[in-house]
Short mmCIF file of C-alpha atoms in Angstrom, two decimals:
data_model
loop_
_atom_site.label_atom_id
_atom_site.label_comp_id
_atom_site.label_asym_id
_atom_site.label_seq_id
_atom_site.Cartn_x
_atom_site.Cartn_y
_atom_site.Cartn_z
CA MET A 30 -0.15 -0.11 -0.43
CA THR A 31 1.15 3.77 -0.91
CA ASP A 32 0.54 6.78 0.88
CA GLU A 33 -0.16 8.44 -2.37
CA SER A 34 -3.57 9.65 -2.11
CA ILE A 35 -2.79 12.11 1.02
CA GLY A 36 -5.64 14.48 1.15
CA GLU A 37 -4.97 18.21 -0.15
CA SER A 38 -5.89 19.35 3.37
CA ILE A 39 -2.25 18.01 4.60
CA GLY A 40 -0.15 18.47 1.32
CA ASP A 41 1.88 15.77 0.02
CA ILE A 42 6.00 15.11 0.54
CA LYS A 43 8.38 14.54 -2.00
CA VAL A 44 11.98 14.63 -2.63
CA GLY A 45 13.36 18.25 -2.94
CA ASP A 46 11.21 19.84 -0.32
CA SER A 47 13.03 21.79 2.15
CA PHE A 48 12.20 23.07 6.28
CA SER A 49 14.15 25.67 7.86
CA THR A 50 14.60 23.49 11.09
CA TRP A 51 14.90 20.11 11.88
CA ASP A 52 12.13 20.71 14.27
CA ASP A 53 9.81 21.97 11.36
CA ALA A 54 10.67 19.03 9.29
CA GLU A 55 9.66 16.34 12.21
CA ILE A 56 6.56 18.51 12.33
CA LYS A 57 5.52 18.36 9.03
CA LEU A 58 6.18 14.77 8.81
CA ASN A 59 4.13 13.69 11.84
CA GLN A 60 1.47 15.74 10.23
CA TYR A 61 1.88 13.87 7.20
CA ALA A 62 1.88 10.49 8.89
CA LYS A 63 -0.85 11.13 11.20
CA PHE A 64 -2.97 12.30 8.64
CA ALA A 65 -2.22 9.57 6.60
CA GLY A 66 -2.55 7.03 9.34
CA PHE A 67 0.71 5.23 10.57
CA SER A 68 3.07 6.52 13.03
CA LEU A 69 6.65 7.86 12.48
CA ARG A 70 9.79 6.68 14.32
CA LYS A 71 13.22 8.16 14.46
CA LYS A 72 15.87 5.35 12.70
CA ARG A 73 19.36 7.60 13.06
CA VAL A 74 20.80 10.26 12.93
CA GLU A 75 24.12 11.85 12.49
CA ALA A 76 26.20 15.06 13.18
CA ASP A 77 29.37 16.61 12.53
CA LYS A 78 32.37 17.13 14.82
CA ASP A 79 30.61 20.16 16.06
CA GLY A 80 27.80 18.53 16.82
CA VAL A 81 25.29 19.62 13.94
CA VAL A 82 22.86 17.53 13.11
CA ARG A 83 24.02 16.57 9.43
CA ARG A 84 21.28 13.64 8.32
CA ARG A 85 18.36 11.91 10.19
CA THR A 86 16.32 8.93 9.24
CA PHE A 87 12.47 8.43 9.72
CA GLU A 88 10.69 5.20 9.48
CA CYS A 89 7.07 3.60 9.99
CA SER A 90 6.58 2.48 13.52
CA PHE A 91 5.73 -1.15 11.86
CA SER A 92 9.32 -1.26 9.83
CA GLY A 93 12.11 -3.67 11.55
CA LYS A 94 12.74 -6.92 12.24
CA PRO A 95 10.39 -8.76 14.96
CA VAL A 96 12.23 -8.74 17.96
CA SER A 97 11.54 -11.38 21.20
CA ASN A 98 10.18 -10.43 24.31
CA GLN A 99 11.53 -13.65 26.45
CA VAL A 100 13.42 -13.50 29.17
CA ILE A 101 15.18 -15.78 31.51
CA ASP A 102 12.53 -15.62 34.49
CA ILE A 103 9.47 -17.19 32.90
CA ILE A 104 8.06 -15.32 36.08
CA HIS A 105 8.37 -12.18 34.07
CA GLN A 106 7.48 -12.84 30.66
CA ARG A 107 5.24 -10.72 28.91
CA GLU A 108 2.81 -11.96 26.14
CA ARG A 109 2.69 -9.03 24.06
CA ALA A 110 3.20 -9.34 20.10
CA SER A 111 5.65 -7.29 18.10
CA LYS A 112 4.57 -4.49 15.87
CA LYS A 113 7.85 -4.71 13.46
CA ILE A 114 6.75 -6.91 10.21
CA MET A 115 9.27 -5.08 8.34
CA CYS A 116 7.61 -2.03 6.61
CA PRO A 117 9.82 -0.60 3.80
CA TRP A 118 8.66 3.00 4.68
CA HIS A 119 10.93 5.36 5.37
CA ILE A 120 12.43 8.90 4.59
CA ASN A 121 15.86 10.54 4.51
CA LEU A 122 16.72 14.41 5.07
CA THR A 123 19.90 16.33 5.12
CA LYS A 124 21.37 19.43 5.90
CA PRO A 125 24.48 19.97 4.12
CA LYS A 126 27.23 22.62 5.04
CA SER A 127 26.57 24.40 2.09
CA SER A 128 22.77 24.97 2.71
CA ILE A 129 20.99 26.60 5.94
CA GLU A 130 17.88 24.24 4.99
CA ILE A 131 16.80 20.72 5.51
CA GLY A 132 15.83 18.72 2.36
CA ILE A 133 14.16 15.57 1.64
CA THR A 134 16.69 13.58 -0.50
CA SER A 135 14.68 10.22 -0.18
CA ILE A 136 11.55 8.81 0.29
CA ILE A 137 10.31 4.82 0.13
CA LYS A 138 6.40 5.65 0.25
CA GLN A 139 5.29 2.07 0.18
CA HIS A 140 3.77 0.38 3.05
CA ASN A 141 3.11 -3.65 3.81
CA HIS A 142 0.49 -2.99 6.27
CA SER A 143 -3.12 -1.16 5.90
CA MET A 144 -3.80 2.26 7.17
CA ILE A 145 -5.20 3.02 10.43
CA ALA A 146 -8.42 5.35 10.53
CA ASP A 147 -8.68 7.99 13.45
CA ALA A 148 -4.92 8.06 14.19
CA GLN A 149 -5.55 10.07 16.98
CA LEU A 150 -7.71 7.55 18.99
CA TYR A 151 -5.35 4.60 17.90
CA ILE A 152 -2.10 5.43 17.36
CA PRO A 153 -0.25 6.18 21.11
CA LYS A 154 1.80 8.88 19.49
CA TYR A 155 -1.08 11.01 18.70
CA ARG A 156 -3.53 9.99 21.01
CA ARG A 157 -4.20 12.91 23.95
CA LEU A 158 -6.43 11.81 27.02
CA SER A 159 -9.86 13.49 27.19
CA ASP A 160 -10.41 16.56 29.17
CA ASN A 161 -11.88 14.61 31.84
CA VAL A 162 -9.01 12.89 32.51
CA ILE A 163 -6.55 15.81 32.64
CA GLU A 164 -9.01 17.57 35.04
CA LYS A 165 -8.60 14.94 37.51
CA ILE A 166 -4.69 14.41 37.01
CA ASN A 167 -4.54 18.23 37.22
CA PHE A 168 -6.94 17.92 40.68
CA TYR A 169 -4.42 15.30 42.07
CA VAL A 170 -0.75 16.99 41.25
CA THR A 171 -2.10 20.68 42.49
CA LYS A 172 -3.08 18.51 45.82
CA GLU A 173 -0.07 16.60 45.96
CA ASN A 174 0.26 17.17 49.88
CA MET A 175 -3.08 14.83 50.25
CA GLY A 176 -2.79 11.64 51.98
CA ALA A 177 -1.95 8.15 50.14
CA LYS A 178 -5.58 7.40 50.78
CA GLN A 179 -7.14 10.61 49.28
CA ILE A 180 -4.79 10.02 45.95
CA TYR A 181 -4.73 6.19 45.86
CA PRO A 182 -6.46 6.12 42.66
CA LEU A 183 -4.03 7.87 40.70
CA LEU A 184 -0.66 6.50 42.14
CA VAL A 185 -0.53 2.86 42.42
CA ALA A 186 2.92 1.06 42.46
CA ASP A 187 2.26 -1.94 40.09
CA ASN A 188 1.56 -0.46 37.23
CA THR A 189 1.04 -3.86 35.22
CA CYS A 190 -2.17 -4.84 37.17
CA ARG A 191 -4.17 -1.44 35.72
CA THR A 192 -5.68 -0.96 39.16
CA ASN A 193 -5.75 2.79 39.22
CA TRP A 194 -8.91 5.18 38.59
CA PHE A 195 -8.41 5.07 35.08
CA ASP A 196 -7.54 1.24 34.30
CA MET A 197 -4.48 2.58 32.95
CA TYR A 198 -0.88 1.81 33.47
CA LEU A 199 1.25 4.45 35.18
CA THR A 200 4.52 4.59 34.44
CA PHE A 201 7.62 6.95 36.20
CA LEU A 202 10.59 8.39 35.36
CA VAL A 203 12.78 9.43 38.83
CA ILE A 204 15.92 11.12 39.04
CA ILE A 205 18.66 10.94 41.52
CA ASP A 206 20.61 14.12 42.44
CA ASN A 207 24.45 14.35 43.58
CA ASN A 208 22.30 14.22 46.62
CA THR A 209 21.34 10.68 46.32
CA LYS A 210 17.67 11.81 46.98
CA SER A 211 15.47 10.91 44.16
CA HIS A 212 12.67 13.07 42.47
CA LEU A 213 9.90 12.32 40.79
CA VAL A 214 10.28 13.90 37.07
CA ALA A 215 7.64 12.39 34.50
CA GLN A 216 4.60 10.62 35.08
CA CYS A 217 2.96 8.84 31.88
CA LEU A 218 -0.71 7.15 31.41
CA SER A 219 -1.15 4.26 28.92
CA GLU A 220 -3.45 1.59 27.87
CA ASP A 221 -0.73 -0.77 26.63
CA GLU A 222 3.42 -1.25 27.17
CA THR A 223 4.39 -1.86 23.85
CA ILE A 224 7.49 -0.33 22.17
CA GLU A 225 5.19 2.41 20.29
CA SER A 226 4.04 3.73 23.62
CA TYR A 227 7.32 3.94 25.29
CA GLU A 228 9.07 5.45 22.44
CA TRP A 229 5.81 8.03 22.52
CA PHE A 230 7.11 8.54 26.29
CA LEU A 231 10.47 8.86 26.05
CA ASP A 232 10.17 11.25 22.70
CA CYS A 233 8.43 13.35 25.25
CA PHE A 234 10.81 13.34 28.12
CA LEU A 235 13.13 14.59 25.54
CA GLN A 236 11.32 17.24 24.17
CA ALA A 237 10.86 18.57 27.64
CA THR A 238 14.68 18.28 28.01
CA ASN A 239 15.85 20.19 25.23
CA ASP A 240 17.18 16.77 23.44
CA ASN A 241 19.24 16.16 26.71
CA PRO A 242 18.82 12.85 27.39
CA PRO A 243 19.74 10.73 30.55
CA VAL A 244 23.27 9.44 31.08
CA CYS A 245 21.67 5.69 32.57
CA LEU A 246 18.47 4.66 32.44
CA PHE A 247 17.42 1.77 34.73
CA SER A 248 14.39 -0.09 34.28
CA ASP A 249 12.84 -3.66 35.38
CA ALA A 250 13.95 -5.12 32.66
CA ASP A 251 10.98 -4.63 30.27
CA PRO A 252 12.01 -5.64 26.56
CA ALA A 253 9.88 -2.99 24.84
CA LEU A 254 11.05 -0.22 27.02
CA GLY A 255 14.44 -1.71 26.32
CA HIS A 256 14.17 -1.39 22.45
CA ALA A 257 12.24 2.09 22.46
CA ARG A 258 14.94 3.33 24.56
CA ASN A 259 17.48 2.57 21.57
CA HIS A 260 15.45 3.95 18.97
CA VAL A 261 14.94 7.39 20.82
CA ILE A 262 17.57 7.86 23.72
CA MET A 263 20.62 6.35 21.79
CA LEU A 264 19.78 8.64 18.75
CA ASN A 265 19.54 11.47 20.24
#
């Protein structure tokens, strides 16, 4: 399947298109993918010796070979099918030293899967919480000095059981400062624990920190988070 039939309302993307900044390019590509019904992710990035990004590759979230999620301890085995089905869609962009703009140098518009209707509802990267859920979260954040019994519906230690008020997975990002004190810096409510969901969470974290990735990232050995880290954190 190809995405040549993208509607005029969002516009097509083609070799030769240019952008003023990498942010502008990524915004445009995400708009295009969202309208078409698929999700983008960063595949690779290349920078020069001065740290200036010169090349980037984005691919469909269904690209790549399936990855086994088997672990040594069967108790921690998570039965979750891989979304990687070797979709060939990808796009390459470059910023030559002789130019101040970023340009599309090549693009493969072929997909090996169906497009997803209503991407904003079913693709984690584009999904948004309802106003009602956001209102409740804001309430608990502003009332953070409440006791554990009052905030129990939102804060539950075991995020794999989906026992919180919203019946969703709750993920935390905690940092350790130079005084060995821990600080909660980010939280995420999601409907699943897929690689794509973790990629979206980590990508949002990088955007909030101006693309400053952590030096170390410890997790509960979830394979999905590990692969998401490789695609998002390691490429930045």
